[in-house]
């Protein structure tokens, strides 16, 4: 059953007894998802550090066998949508990043940057509309972080609207020799952008046109509003929204019942249990 969980998470057909979770492509985000699946299928409660301590399947299986069949009954609160009025809490991870930004010179060390090549008859207006829909959809892309003067604790503020735009640069006049150098310079400059986390939008996007039907889309976010898992969500939603907007259709994405700030509040409840 453990091998089946690994295969499902890693997207591979089968896993052997001596296989190493991380050697197969596992990482900390998948390890967190593994904990949830193991609770469901094996009725075992384990900590994420056990996965790092026993990364080989047979070793982790032996560790699981030694655990009690039933986890201790703990009444966890349900995650629900909280009121957006008043000071909004940060998650534990966000609080650490706020502290580092507030009391150290982290610069651009916590930027998440990525770029993808696009080829074809790109509708730039549709692309920008799709990106703006994503910003509107996810509150974390419309959030600033500051200090509550009354308590001295960090709080986040969600804005209804932010001035987001897809910035565009045409590099088609560059010679073939200069083009790659200019692309590299633009991407490096974006990756090193210094975000002020008290600003309402910590998300940037730049579209470089490198040929008649060739583009590079670059996105940069501060880690306090995103992580590696979120990047895949952004890419998939952008694909779906672009396809829908191109055909004049409504968004195919379901409305979000809870957002990251609701998780942050729920996490605080768990800490206080």
Coordinates of C-alpha atoms in Angstrom, one line a residue:
X1 CA 0.0 0.0 0.0
X2 CA 2.9 2.3 0.7
X3 CA 4.4 1.6 -2.7
X4 CA 1.0 2.4 -4.2
X5 CA 0.9 5.8 -2.5
X6 CA 4.5 6.6 -3.7
X7 CA 3.6 5.6 -7.3
X8 CA 0.5 7.8 -7.2
X9 CA 2.4 10.8 -5.9
X10 CA 5.4 10.4 -8.1
X11 CA 3.5 9.6 -11.3
X12 CA 5.4 6.3 -11.9
X13 CA 4.1 2.8 -12.6
X14 CA 5.7 0.9 -9.8
X15 CA 8.1 1.3 -6.8
X16 CA 10.5 -1.3 -5.4
X17 CA 11.3 -2.1 -1.8
X18 CA 14.8 -0.6 -1.9
X19 CA 13.7 2.5 -3.9
X20 CA 14.5 5.9 -2.3
X21 CA 11.6 8.4 -2.3
X22 CA 13.9 11.4 -3.0
X23 CA 16.0 9.6 -5.6
X24 CA 12.7 8.9 -7.5
X25 CA 11.9 12.6 -7.6
X26 CA 10.2 13.2 -4.3
X27 CA 10.6 16.5 -2.4
X28 CA 9.3 18.2 0.7
X29 CA 6.0 19.3 -0.9
X30 CA 5.2 15.7 -2.0
X31 CA 6.3 14.4 1.4
X32 CA 3.6 16.6 3.0
X33 CA 1.0 15.2 0.6
X34 CA 2.2 11.7 1.5
X35 CA 1.4 12.3 5.1
X36 CA -2.2 13.1 4.2
X37 CA -2.5 10.0 2.0
X38 CA -1.0 7.7 4.7
X39 CA -3.6 8.9 7.2
X40 CA -6.3 8.0 4.8
X41 CA -5.2 4.6 3.6
X42 CA -3.1 3.3 6.5
X43 CA -4.6 5.0 9.5
X44 CA -1.1 6.0 10.7
X45 CA -0.1 9.4 12.1
X46 CA 3.5 10.2 11.3
X47 CA 5.6 13.4 11.2
X48 CA 7.3 14.6 8.0
X49 CA 10.7 14.2 9.5
X50 CA 10.2 10.4 9.5
X51 CA 10.1 10.5 5.7
X52 CA 13.5 12.2 5.7
X53 CA 14.8 9.7 8.3
X54 CA 13.5 6.7 6.4
X55 CA 13.5 7.6 2.7
X56 CA 13.8 4.0 1.5
X57 CA 10.4 2.3 1.1
X58 CA 11.1 -0.9 3.1
X59 CA 12.6 1.2 6.0
X60 CA 9.6 3.6 6.1
X61 CA 7.2 0.6 5.9
X62 CA 9.0 -0.9 8.9
X63 CA 8.7 2.4 10.8
X64 CA 4.9 2.5 10.0
X65 CA 4.4 -1.1 11.1
X66 CA 5.9 -0.1 14.5
X67 CA 3.4 2.7 15.0
X68 CA 0.0 2.2 16.8
X69 CA -2.8 1.2 14.5
X70 CA -5.0 4.1 15.5
X71 CA -3.7 7.6 15.9
X72 CA -4.7 9.4 19.0
X73 CA -8.1 11.0 18.7
X74 CA -7.5 14.7 18.2
X75 CA -10.4 17.0 17.4
X76 CA -8.9 19.3 14.7
X77 CA -10.9 22.4 13.8
X78 CA -12.3 22.6 10.3
X79 CA -10.7 25.1 8.0
X80 CA -13.4 27.8 7.2
X81 CA -13.4 31.2 5.5
X82 CA -12.6 33.9 8.1
X83 CA -13.6 37.5 8.1
X84 CA -11.4 39.7 6.0
X85 CA -12.0 42.7 8.3
X86 CA -9.4 43.5 11.0
X87 CA -5.8 42.3 11.2
X88 CA -5.2 39.1 9.3
X89 CA -2.7 36.5 10.6
X90 CA 0.3 35.1 8.7
X91 CA 1.1 31.4 8.4
X92 CA 4.2 30.2 10.3
X93 CA 6.2 30.1 7.0
X94 CA 5.1 33.7 6.1
X95 CA 6.0 34.9 9.6
X96 CA 9.5 33.5 9.2
X97 CA 9.9 35.3 5.8
X98 CA 8.5 38.5 7.2
X99 CA 11.1 38.4 10.0
X100 CA 13.9 37.8 7.6
X101 CA 12.8 40.6 5.4
X102 CA 12.2 43.0 8.3
X103 CA 15.5 42.3 10.2
X104 CA 17.9 41.1 7.6
X105 CA 19.0 42.3 4.1
X106 CA 17.6 39.3 2.3
X107 CA 17.3 41.3 -1.0
X108 CA 16.0 39.1 -3.7
X109 CA 17.1 35.8 -2.0
X110 CA 13.4 34.8 -1.6
X111 CA 12.2 35.5 -5.1
X112 CA 10.7 32.7 -7.1
X113 CA 11.4 33.3 -10.8
X114 CA 10.6 31.3 -13.9
X115 CA 10.3 31.7 -17.6
X116 CA 8.7 29.7 -20.4
X117 CA 9.0 29.9 -24.2
X118 CA 5.8 30.5 -26.2
X119 CA 5.6 29.9 -29.9
X120 CA 2.7 30.6 -32.2
X121 CA 0.1 33.3 -32.8
X122 CA 0.0 34.7 -29.3
X123 CA -2.8 37.1 -28.4
X124 CA -1.0 39.3 -26.0
X125 CA -4.2 41.1 -24.9
X126 CA -5.8 37.7 -24.0
X127 CA -2.7 36.7 -22.1
X128 CA -2.7 39.9 -20.1
X129 CA -6.4 39.5 -19.4
X130 CA -5.8 35.9 -18.2
X131 CA -3.0 37.0 -15.8
X132 CA -5.2 39.7 -14.4
X133 CA -7.9 37.1 -13.8
X134 CA -5.4 35.0 -11.8
X135 CA -4.5 38.0 -9.7
X136 CA -8.1 38.7 -9.1
X137 CA -8.8 35.0 -8.3
X138 CA -6.0 34.6 -5.7
X139 CA -6.0 36.9 -2.8
X140 CA -2.3 36.2 -2.0
X141 CA -1.4 38.0 -5.2
X142 CA -3.1 41.1 -3.9
X143 CA -1.7 41.0 -0.4
X144 CA 0.8 43.2 1.5
X145 CA 2.7 42.5 4.8
X146 CA 3.4 45.0 7.5
X147 CA 3.7 45.4 11.3
X148 CA 0.7 46.0 13.5
X149 CA 1.7 49.1 15.4
X150 CA -0.4 48.1 18.4
X151 CA 0.9 44.5 18.9
X152 CA 4.2 44.6 17.0
X153 CA 3.2 41.4 15.2
X154 CA 3.2 41.0 11.4
X155 CA -0.2 41.2 9.7
X156 CA -1.3 40.9 6.1
X157 CA -3.8 43.1 4.2
X158 CA -5.7 41.9 1.2
X159 CA -6.7 44.5 -1.5
X160 CA -9.7 44.4 -3.7
X161 CA -7.8 45.7 -6.7
X162 CA -4.1 46.2 -7.5
X163 CA -2.4 47.8 -10.4
X164 CA -1.1 44.7 -12.2
X165 CA 0.1 44.8 -15.8
X166 CA 1.9 42.5 -18.1
X167 CA 5.1 44.5 -19.0
X168 CA 6.2 43.9 -22.6
X169 CA 9.6 44.3 -24.4
X170 CA 10.2 43.8 -28.1
X171 CA 13.7 42.3 -28.8
X172 CA 13.2 41.4 -32.4
X173 CA 15.6 44.1 -33.6
X174 CA 18.5 42.5 -31.8
X175 CA 21.0 40.6 -33.8
X176 CA 21.1 36.8 -33.3
X177 CA 24.4 37.2 -31.4
X178 CA 23.0 39.9 -29.1
X179 CA 19.5 38.4 -28.6
X180 CA 20.5 35.7 -26.1
X181 CA 22.6 38.2 -24.2
X182 CA 19.7 40.6 -23.9
X183 CA 17.3 37.8 -22.9
X184 CA 19.7 36.7 -20.2
X185 CA 20.1 40.2 -18.9
X186 CA 16.3 40.8 -18.8
X187 CA 15.6 37.5 -16.9
X188 CA 18.5 38.1 -14.4
X189 CA 17.2 41.6 -13.8
X190 CA 13.7 40.4 -13.1
X191 CA 14.9 37.6 -10.8
X192 CA 16.9 40.2 -8.8
X193 CA 14.0 42.6 -8.4
X194 CA 13.7 43.8 -4.8
X195 CA 10.2 43.5 -3.6
X196 CA 8.9 45.7 -0.8
X197 CA 6.6 43.3 1.0
X198 CA 4.5 46.2 2.3
X199 CA 3.4 46.9 -1.3
X200 CA 0.0 45.5 -2.4
X201 CA 1.3 43.2 -5.2
X202 CA 4.3 41.0 -5.0
X203 CA 3.9 39.4 -8.4
X204 CA 5.5 40.6 -11.7
X205 CA 5.2 39.4 -15.2
X206 CA 7.3 40.3 -18.3
X207 CA 6.7 39.2 -21.9
X208 CA 9.7 39.3 -24.2
X209 CA 9.1 39.0 -28.0
X210 CA 12.2 37.4 -29.5
X211 CA 10.8 36.7 -33.0
X212 CA 7.7 37.0 -35.2
X213 CA 5.9 34.2 -33.4
X214 CA 8.3 33.6 -30.5
X215 CA 8.0 34.9 -27.0
X216 CA 9.3 34.3 -23.5
X217 CA 7.0 34.8 -20.6
X218 CA 8.8 35.6 -17.3
X219 CA 7.1 35.7 -13.8
X220 CA 8.6 36.6 -10.5
X221 CA 7.0 36.4 -7.1
X222 CA 8.1 36.8 -3.5
X223 CA 8.2 33.5 -1.6
X224 CA 6.0 35.0 1.1
X225 CA 3.0 34.7 -1.3
X226 CA 4.0 31.6 -3.2
X227 CA 6.0 28.3 -3.3
X228 CA 7.0 25.6 -5.7
X229 CA 3.7 23.9 -5.6
X230 CA 1.9 27.1 -6.4
X231 CA 3.8 27.6 -9.7
X232 CA 2.2 24.5 -11.2
X233 CA -1.3 25.8 -10.2
X234 CA -0.5 29.2 -11.8
X235 CA 0.6 27.5 -15.1
X236 CA -2.4 25.2 -15.3
X237 CA -4.9 28.0 -14.5
X238 CA -3.2 30.3 -17.1
X239 CA -3.6 27.7 -19.8
X240 CA -7.3 27.2 -19.0
X241 CA -8.1 30.9 -18.8
X242 CA -6.2 31.7 -22.0
X243 CA -8.1 29.0 -23.9
X244 CA -11.4 30.3 -22.5
X245 CA -10.7 33.9 -23.1
X246 CA -9.5 33.2 -26.6
X247 CA -12.9 31.7 -27.4
X248 CA -14.9 34.4 -25.6
X249 CA -16.0 31.9 -22.9
X250 CA -16.4 32.4 -19.2
X251 CA -13.8 31.2 -16.8
X252 CA -13.8 27.4 -16.4
X253 CA -12.2 27.6 -13.0
X254 CA -14.5 26.9 -9.9
X255 CA -14.8 29.6 -7.3
X256 CA -12.4 29.2 -4.4
X257 CA -14.2 28.5 -1.1
X258 CA -11.1 29.2 1.0
X259 CA -7.8 31.0 0.4
X260 CA -4.3 31.0 1.9
X261 CA -5.2 33.5 4.6
X262 CA -7.9 31.0 5.8
X263 CA -5.2 28.3 6.0
X264 CA -3.0 30.7 8.0
X265 CA -5.8 31.3 10.5
X266 CA -6.5 27.6 10.7
X267 CA -2.8 26.9 11.4
X268 CA -2.9 29.3 14.3
X269 CA -5.8 27.4 15.8
X270 CA -3.8 24.2 15.6
X271 CA -0.8 25.8 17.3
X272 CA -3.1 26.9 20.1
X273 CA -4.6 23.4 20.7

